[in-house]
PDB file of C-alpha atoms in Angstrom:
ATOM      1  CA  MET A   1      -9.589 -19.532  -3.083  1.00  0.00           C
ATOM      2  CA  ALA A   2     -12.684 -18.302  -5.006  1.00  0.00           C
ATOM      3  CA  GLY A   3     -12.039 -15.939  -7.788  1.00  0.00           C
ATOM      4  CA  ARG A   4      -8.347 -16.945  -8.316  1.00  0.00           C
ATOM      5  CA  SER A   5      -8.647 -18.038 -11.924  1.00  0.00           C
ATOM      6  CA  GLY A   6      -7.213 -16.892 -15.198  1.00  0.00           C
ATOM      7  CA  LYS A   7      -3.939 -15.101 -14.822  1.00  0.00           C
ATOM      8  CA  PHE A   8      -4.051 -15.641 -11.030  1.00  0.00           C
ATOM      9  CA  ALA A   9      -4.690 -19.391 -11.204  1.00  0.00           C
ATOM     10  CA  GLY A  10      -2.350 -21.918  -9.465  1.00  0.00           C
ATOM     11  CA  ASP A  11      -1.147 -23.255  -6.197  1.00  0.00           C
ATOM     12  CA  ASP A  12       2.528 -22.068  -6.339  1.00  0.00           C
ATOM     13  CA  PRO A  13       3.271 -18.466  -6.326  1.00  0.00           C
ATOM     14  CA  PHE A  14       6.762 -19.011  -7.737  1.00  0.00           C
ATOM     15  CA  VAL A  15       5.272 -20.797 -10.811  1.00  0.00           C
ATOM     16  CA  LEU A  16       2.887 -17.889 -11.117  1.00  0.00           C
ATOM     17  CA  VAL A  17       5.772 -15.292 -11.061  1.00  0.00           C
ATOM     18  CA  ARG A  18       7.588 -17.253 -13.725  1.00  0.00           C
ATOM     19  CA  SER A  19       4.452 -17.337 -15.851  1.00  0.00           C
ATOM     20  CA  TRP A  20       3.925 -13.609 -15.560  1.00  0.00           C
ATOM     21  CA  LEU A  21       7.555 -13.038 -16.220  1.00  0.00           C
ATOM     22  CA  LYS A  22       7.450 -15.169 -19.444  1.00  0.00           C
ATOM     23  CA  GLU A  23       4.503 -13.172 -20.631  1.00  0.00           C
ATOM     24  CA  ALA A  24       6.452  -9.900 -19.913  1.00  0.00           C
ATOM     25  CA  THR A  25       9.457 -11.098 -21.778  1.00  0.00           C
ATOM     26  CA  ALA A  26       7.293 -11.257 -24.921  1.00  0.00           C
ATOM     27  CA  SER A  27       5.719  -7.888 -24.422  1.00  0.00           C
ATOM     28  CA  GLU A  28       7.948  -5.565 -22.401  1.00  0.00           C
ATOM     29  CA  PRO A  29      10.390  -3.484 -24.545  1.00  0.00           C
ATOM     30  CA  ASN A  30      13.204  -3.340 -21.978  1.00  0.00           C
ATOM     31  CA  ASP A  31      14.326  -5.551 -19.045  1.00  0.00           C
ATOM     32  CA  PRO A  32      11.189  -7.411 -18.189  1.00  0.00           C
ATOM     33  CA  ASN A  33      13.176  -8.799 -15.069  1.00  0.00           C
ATOM     34  CA  ALA A  34      13.951  -5.235 -13.679  1.00  0.00           C
ATOM     35  CA  ILE A  35      12.950  -5.000 -10.034  1.00  0.00           C
ATOM     36  CA  ALA A  36      12.816  -1.878  -7.821  1.00  0.00           C
ATOM     37  CA  LEU A  37      14.752  -3.246  -4.838  1.00  0.00           C
ATOM     38  CA  SER A  38      14.021  -1.533  -1.479  1.00  0.00           C
ATOM     39  CA  THR A  39      16.361  -1.638   1.575  1.00  0.00           C
ATOM     40  CA  VAL A  40      16.781   0.448   4.741  1.00  0.00           C
ATOM     41  CA  ASP A  41      19.930   1.799   6.201  1.00  0.00           C
ATOM     42  CA  ALA A  42      21.021   1.684   9.866  1.00  0.00           C
ATOM     43  CA  ASP A  43      18.728   4.621  10.746  1.00  0.00           C
ATOM     44  CA  GLY A  44      15.782   3.063   8.997  1.00  0.00           C
ATOM     45  CA  LEU A  45      15.861   5.444   6.065  1.00  0.00           C
ATOM     46  CA  PRO A  46      14.700   3.655   2.887  1.00  0.00           C
ATOM     47  CA  ASN A  47      16.586   3.229  -0.274  1.00  0.00           C
ATOM     48  CA  VAL A  48      15.341   1.915  -3.647  1.00  0.00           C
ATOM     49  CA  ARG A  49      17.095   1.215  -6.863  1.00  0.00           C
ATOM     50  CA  MET A  50      16.606  -0.885  -9.974  1.00  0.00           C
ATOM     51  CA  VAL A  51      18.268  -4.221 -10.137  1.00  0.00           C
ATOM     52  CA  LEU A  52      17.878  -7.205 -12.489  1.00  0.00           C
ATOM     53  CA  LEU A  53      16.200 -10.368 -11.183  1.00  0.00           C
ATOM     54  CA  LYS A  54      18.392 -13.144 -12.397  1.00  0.00           C
ATOM     55  CA  ASP A  55      16.568 -16.343 -11.116  1.00  0.00           C
ATOM     56  CA  VAL A  56      13.165 -17.326  -9.767  1.00  0.00           C
ATOM     57  CA  GLU A  57      14.031 -20.566  -7.878  1.00  0.00           C
ATOM     58  CA  ASP A  58      11.451 -22.836  -6.320  1.00  0.00           C
ATOM     59  CA  ASP A  59      11.387 -20.982  -3.118  1.00  0.00           C
ATOM     60  CA  ALA A  60      13.435 -17.602  -3.620  1.00  0.00           C
ATOM     61  CA  PHE A  61      14.447 -14.895  -5.894  1.00  0.00           C
ATOM     62  CA  VAL A  62      18.049 -14.309  -6.787  1.00  0.00           C
ATOM     63  CA  PHE A  63      19.887 -11.071  -7.899  1.00  0.00           C
ATOM     64  CA  TYR A  64      23.574 -10.100  -8.002  1.00  0.00           C
ATOM     65  CA  THR A  65      25.639  -7.101  -6.925  1.00  0.00           C
ATOM     66  CA  ASN A  66      28.909  -5.802  -5.335  1.00  0.00           C
ATOM     67  CA  TYR A  67      29.091  -6.775  -1.813  1.00  0.00           C
ATOM     68  CA  GLU A  68      30.738  -3.558  -0.904  1.00  0.00           C
ATOM     69  CA  SER A  69      27.953  -1.484  -2.263  1.00  0.00           C
ATOM     70  CA  GLN A  70      25.509   0.587  -0.182  1.00  0.00           C
ATOM     71  CA  LYS A  71      22.726  -1.787  -1.110  1.00  0.00           C
ATOM     72  CA  ALA A  72      24.794  -4.763  -0.012  1.00  0.00           C
ATOM     73  CA  GLN A  73      25.601  -3.182   3.305  1.00  0.00           C
ATOM     74  CA  GLU A  74      21.914  -2.544   3.969  1.00  0.00           C
ATOM     75  CA  LEU A  75      20.934  -6.077   2.926  1.00  0.00           C
ATOM     76  CA  ASP A  76      23.508  -7.544   5.273  1.00  0.00           C
ATOM     77  CA  GLN A  77      22.589  -5.374   8.139  1.00  0.00           C
ATOM     78  CA  ALA A  78      18.761  -5.633   7.945  1.00  0.00           C
ATOM     79  CA  GLY A  79      18.607  -9.212   6.609  1.00  0.00           C
ATOM     80  CA  LYS A  80      15.335  -8.180   4.979  1.00  0.00           C
ATOM     81  CA  ALA A  81      14.223  -6.550   1.701  1.00  0.00           C
ATOM     82  CA  ALA A  82      11.338  -5.866  -0.655  1.00  0.00           C
ATOM     83  CA  PHE A  83      10.959  -5.333  -4.267  1.00  0.00           C
ATOM     84  CA  VAL A  84       8.400  -4.749  -7.047  1.00  0.00           C
ATOM     85  CA  LEU A  85       8.216  -6.075 -10.546  1.00  0.00           C
ATOM     86  CA  HIS A  86       6.124  -3.811 -12.784  1.00  0.00           C
ATOM     87  CA  TRP A  87       5.119  -4.570 -16.311  1.00  0.00           C
ATOM     88  CA  LYS A  88       3.577  -1.572 -18.022  1.00  0.00           C
ATOM     89  CA  SER A  89       2.792  -3.629 -21.040  1.00  0.00           C
ATOM     90  CA  LEU A  90       0.703  -6.075 -19.148  1.00  0.00           C
ATOM     91  CA  HIS A  91      -0.626  -3.762 -16.596  1.00  0.00           C
ATOM     92  CA  ARG A  92       0.540  -6.023 -13.764  1.00  0.00           C
ATOM     93  CA  GLN A  93       2.909  -5.963 -10.894  1.00  0.00           C
ATOM     94  CA  VAL A  94       4.353  -8.399  -8.243  1.00  0.00           C
ATOM     95  CA  ARG A  95       5.451  -7.162  -4.805  1.00  0.00           C
ATOM     96  CA  VAL A  96       7.584  -9.345  -2.708  1.00  0.00           C
ATOM     97  CA  ARG A  97       8.834  -9.039   0.957  1.00  0.00           C
ATOM     98  CA  GLY A  98      11.200 -11.427   2.744  1.00  0.00           C
ATOM     99  CA  LEU A  99      14.494 -12.494   4.242  1.00  0.00           C
ATOM    100  CA  ILE A 100      17.891 -12.113   2.712  1.00  0.00           C
ATOM    101  CA  THR A 101      20.819 -14.570   2.449  1.00  0.00           C
ATOM    102  CA  LYS A 102      23.934 -14.457   0.254  1.00  0.00           C
ATOM    103  CA  GLU A 103      24.431 -16.581  -2.749  1.00  0.00           C
ATOM    104  CA  ASP A 104      28.232 -16.713  -2.709  1.00  0.00           C
ATOM    105  CA  GLY A 105      29.078 -20.197  -3.958  1.00  0.00           C
ATOM    106  CA  PRO A 106      29.170 -22.175  -7.236  1.00  0.00           C
ATOM    107  CA  LYS A 107      25.875 -20.737  -8.368  1.00  0.00           C
ATOM    108  CA  ALA A 108      27.344 -17.207  -8.208  1.00  0.00           C
ATOM    109  CA  ASP A 109      30.487 -18.381  -9.982  1.00  0.00           C
ATOM    110  CA  GLU A 110      28.339 -19.782 -12.760  1.00  0.00           C
ATOM    111  CA  TYR A 111      26.372 -16.678 -13.333  1.00  0.00           C
ATOM    112  CA  TYR A 112      29.545 -14.501 -13.207  1.00  0.00           C
ATOM    113  CA  ALA A 113      31.056 -16.662 -15.969  1.00  0.00           C
ATOM    114  CA  SER A 114      28.012 -16.321 -18.045  1.00  0.00           C
ATOM    115  CA  ARG A 115      28.277 -12.520 -18.206  1.00  0.00           C
ATOM    116  CA  SER A 116      29.976 -10.625 -21.040  1.00  0.00           C
ATOM    117  CA  LEU A 117      33.757 -10.147 -20.616  1.00  0.00           C
ATOM    118  CA  PRO A 118      33.396  -6.401 -20.383  1.00  0.00           C
ATOM    119  CA  SER A 119      30.727  -6.892 -17.544  1.00  0.00           C
ATOM    120  CA  ARG A 120      33.068  -9.267 -15.718  1.00  0.00           C
ATOM    121  CA  LEU A 121      35.945  -6.808 -15.987  1.00  0.00           C
ATOM    122  CA  GLY A 122      33.712  -3.948 -14.957  1.00  0.00           C
ATOM    123  CA  ALA A 123      32.855  -5.850 -11.823  1.00  0.00           C
ATOM    124  CA  TRP A 124      36.526  -5.877 -10.827  1.00  0.00           C
ATOM    125  CA  ALA A 125      37.154  -2.214 -11.900  1.00  0.00           C
ATOM    126  CA  SER A 126      34.128  -0.573 -10.114  1.00  0.00           C
ATOM    127  CA  ARG A 127      34.176   0.246  -6.491  1.00  0.00           C
ATOM    128  CA  GLN A 128      30.361   0.494  -6.445  1.00  0.00           C
ATOM    129  CA  SER A 129      28.812   3.281  -4.495  1.00  0.00           C
ATOM    130  CA  GLN A 130      32.162   4.858  -3.609  1.00  0.00           C
ATOM    131  CA  PRO A 131      33.087   8.377  -4.797  1.00  0.00           C
ATOM    132  CA  LEU A 132      34.616   8.603  -8.352  1.00  0.00           C
ATOM    133  CA  SER A 133      36.935  11.482  -9.436  1.00  0.00           C
ATOM    134  CA  SER A 134      36.037  11.138 -13.237  1.00  0.00           C
ATOM    135  CA  ARG A 135      34.881   8.868 -15.940  1.00  0.00           C
ATOM    136  CA  THR A 136      38.475   8.865 -17.273  1.00  0.00           C
ATOM    137  CA  ALA A 137      39.620   7.478 -13.822  1.00  0.00           C
ATOM    138  CA  LEU A 138      37.106   4.622 -14.257  1.00  0.00           C
ATOM    139  CA  MET A 139      38.091   3.732 -17.712  1.00  0.00           C
ATOM    140  CA  ALA A 140      41.704   3.756 -16.702  1.00  0.00           C
ATOM    141  CA  GLU A 141      40.865   1.200 -13.960  1.00  0.00           C
ATOM    142  CA  VAL A 142      38.982  -0.952 -16.592  1.00  0.00           C
ATOM    143  CA  ALA A 143      42.204  -0.800 -18.784  1.00  0.00           C
ATOM    144  CA  LYS A 144      44.261  -1.813 -15.826  1.00  0.00           C
ATOM    145  CA  VAL A 145      42.026  -4.752 -14.903  1.00  0.00           C
ATOM    146  CA  THR A 146      41.891  -5.878 -18.478  1.00  0.00           C
ATOM    147  CA  ALA A 147      45.635  -6.045 -18.672  1.00  0.00           C
ATOM    148  CA  THR A 148      45.928  -7.971 -15.418  1.00  0.00           C
ATOM    149  CA  LYS A 149      42.973 -10.217 -15.353  1.00  0.00           C
ATOM    150  CA  GLY A 150      43.036 -11.340 -18.953  1.00  0.00           C
ATOM    151  CA  THR A 151      40.115 -12.881 -20.851  1.00  0.00           C
ATOM    152  CA  ASN A 152      38.727 -15.322 -18.230  1.00  0.00           C
ATOM    153  CA  PRO A 153      38.751 -13.375 -14.961  1.00  0.00           C
ATOM    154  CA  ALA A 154      37.542 -15.211 -11.807  1.00  0.00           C
ATOM    155  CA  ARG A 155      34.668 -13.784  -9.857  1.00  0.00           C
ATOM    156  CA  PRO A 156      35.811 -11.052  -7.448  1.00  0.00           C
ATOM    157  CA  PRO A 157      35.574 -11.940  -3.788  1.00  0.00           C
ATOM    158  CA  TYR A 158      33.452  -8.853  -3.270  1.00  0.00           C
ATOM    159  CA  TRP A 159      30.889  -9.726  -5.863  1.00  0.00           C
ATOM    160  CA  GLY A 160      28.120 -12.220  -5.775  1.00  0.00           C
ATOM    161  CA  GLY A 161      24.431 -12.914  -5.331  1.00  0.00           C
ATOM    162  CA  TYR A 162      21.600 -12.382  -2.855  1.00  0.00           C
ATOM    163  CA  ARG A 163      18.624 -14.658  -2.298  1.00  0.00           C
ATOM    164  CA  LEU A 164      15.393 -13.200  -1.173  1.00  0.00           C
ATOM    165  CA  THR A 165      13.141 -15.905   0.385  1.00  0.00           C
ATOM    166  CA  PRO A 166       9.675 -14.310   0.667  1.00  0.00           C
ATOM    167  CA  VAL A 167       7.090 -14.313   3.426  1.00  0.00           C
ATOM    168  CA  GLU A 168       4.750 -12.259   1.334  1.00  0.00           C
ATOM    169  CA  ILE A 169       4.007 -11.968  -2.470  1.00  0.00           C
ATOM    170  CA  GLU A 170       1.206  -9.870  -3.790  1.00  0.00           C
ATOM    171  CA  PHE A 171      -0.069 -10.179  -7.398  1.00  0.00           C
ATOM    172  CA  TRP A 172      -1.684  -7.116  -8.834  1.00  0.00           C
ATOM    173  CA  ALA A 173      -3.569  -6.536 -12.198  1.00  0.00           C
ATOM    174  CA  ASP A 174      -5.231  -3.448 -13.539  1.00  0.00           C
ATOM    175  CA  GLY A 175      -8.958  -3.471 -13.410  1.00  0.00           C
ATOM    176  CA  ASP A 176     -11.674  -1.319 -15.184  1.00  0.00           C
ATOM    177  CA  HIS A 177     -12.555   1.876 -13.355  1.00  0.00           C
ATOM    178  CA  ARG A 178      -9.471   1.408 -11.041  1.00  0.00           C
ATOM    179  CA  LEU A 179     -11.218  -1.696  -9.396  1.00  0.00           C
ATOM    180  CA  HIS A 180      -7.868  -3.672  -9.566  1.00  0.00           C
ATOM    181  CA  ASP A 181      -7.443  -7.384  -8.749  1.00  0.00           C
ATOM    182  CA  ARG A 182      -5.086  -7.967  -5.932  1.00  0.00           C
ATOM    183  CA  PHE A 183      -4.130 -11.350  -4.340  1.00  0.00           C
ATOM    184  CA  ARG A 184      -1.768 -11.582  -1.391  1.00  0.00           C
ATOM    185  CA  TRP A 185       0.049 -14.779  -0.531  1.00  0.00           C
ATOM    186  CA  ARG A 186       1.464 -14.610   3.023  1.00  0.00           C
ATOM    187  CA  ARG A 187       3.082 -16.981   5.485  1.00  0.00           C
ATOM    188  CA  ALA A 188       4.274 -16.622   9.023  1.00  0.00           C
ATOM    189  CA  THR A 189       7.777 -18.136   8.378  1.00  0.00           C
ATOM    190  CA  VAL A 190       9.540 -19.314   5.252  1.00  0.00           C
ATOM    191  CA  ASP A 191       8.653 -22.875   6.091  1.00  0.00           C
ATOM    192  CA  ALA A 192       4.904 -22.221   6.727  1.00  0.00           C
ATOM    193  CA  PRO A 193       2.199 -22.874   4.289  1.00  0.00           C
ATOM    194  CA  TRP A 194       0.865 -19.935   2.274  1.00  0.00           C
ATOM    195  CA  ASP A 195      -2.315 -18.153   3.029  1.00  0.00           C
ATOM    196  CA  VAL A 196      -3.884 -16.395   0.118  1.00  0.00           C
ATOM    197  CA  GLN A 197      -6.394 -13.504   0.383  1.00  0.00           C
ATOM    198  CA  ARG A 198      -8.077 -11.275  -2.164  1.00  0.00           C
ATOM    199  CA  LEU A 199      -7.432  -7.678  -1.325  1.00  0.00           C
ATOM    200  CA  ASN A 200      -9.549  -4.460  -1.920  1.00  0.00           C
ATOM    201  CA  PRO A 201      -7.995  -2.246  -4.741  1.00  0.00           C
TER     202      PRO A 201
END
């Protein structure tokens, strides 16, 4: 497509996301892989929260959470989600929309094992999104889990990953006088070829 050069160049949107993320890792002060993940509840009311993107695969994006959390319930119910990566240091963002599937196998085990021990124990101790009487109660649960699970706890059955396979990815970069550059990659299904269009700012 004409005009897709420089920072927008390439024929694979996943390679482009990885390239932008690599640049952001060098310039963004905190969590360059933070995404604002958007879901909807059973009534269609939106929810959004920050989550860490853990992998950009060849055809999908992967993040992890507690399967009993509100976000997981909404992901399971709708089977669709959206997120945005925003890098203030680069004046760029990437918007993604697509279909959701669980990552609940060896890859989730591997990622869980790579986390720090306190984070692994915390995944066992926290009943994410459920009411909590006090911080003291949470820390008591962490101590209990630490005593029972030891130094190499297995991944909890209610904790794992989600894979978002996109049908739309939009790359946005700040332009002078608010004349931003936007390119939208869109496909009818996850197996269809991408169509790329430049959008008005």
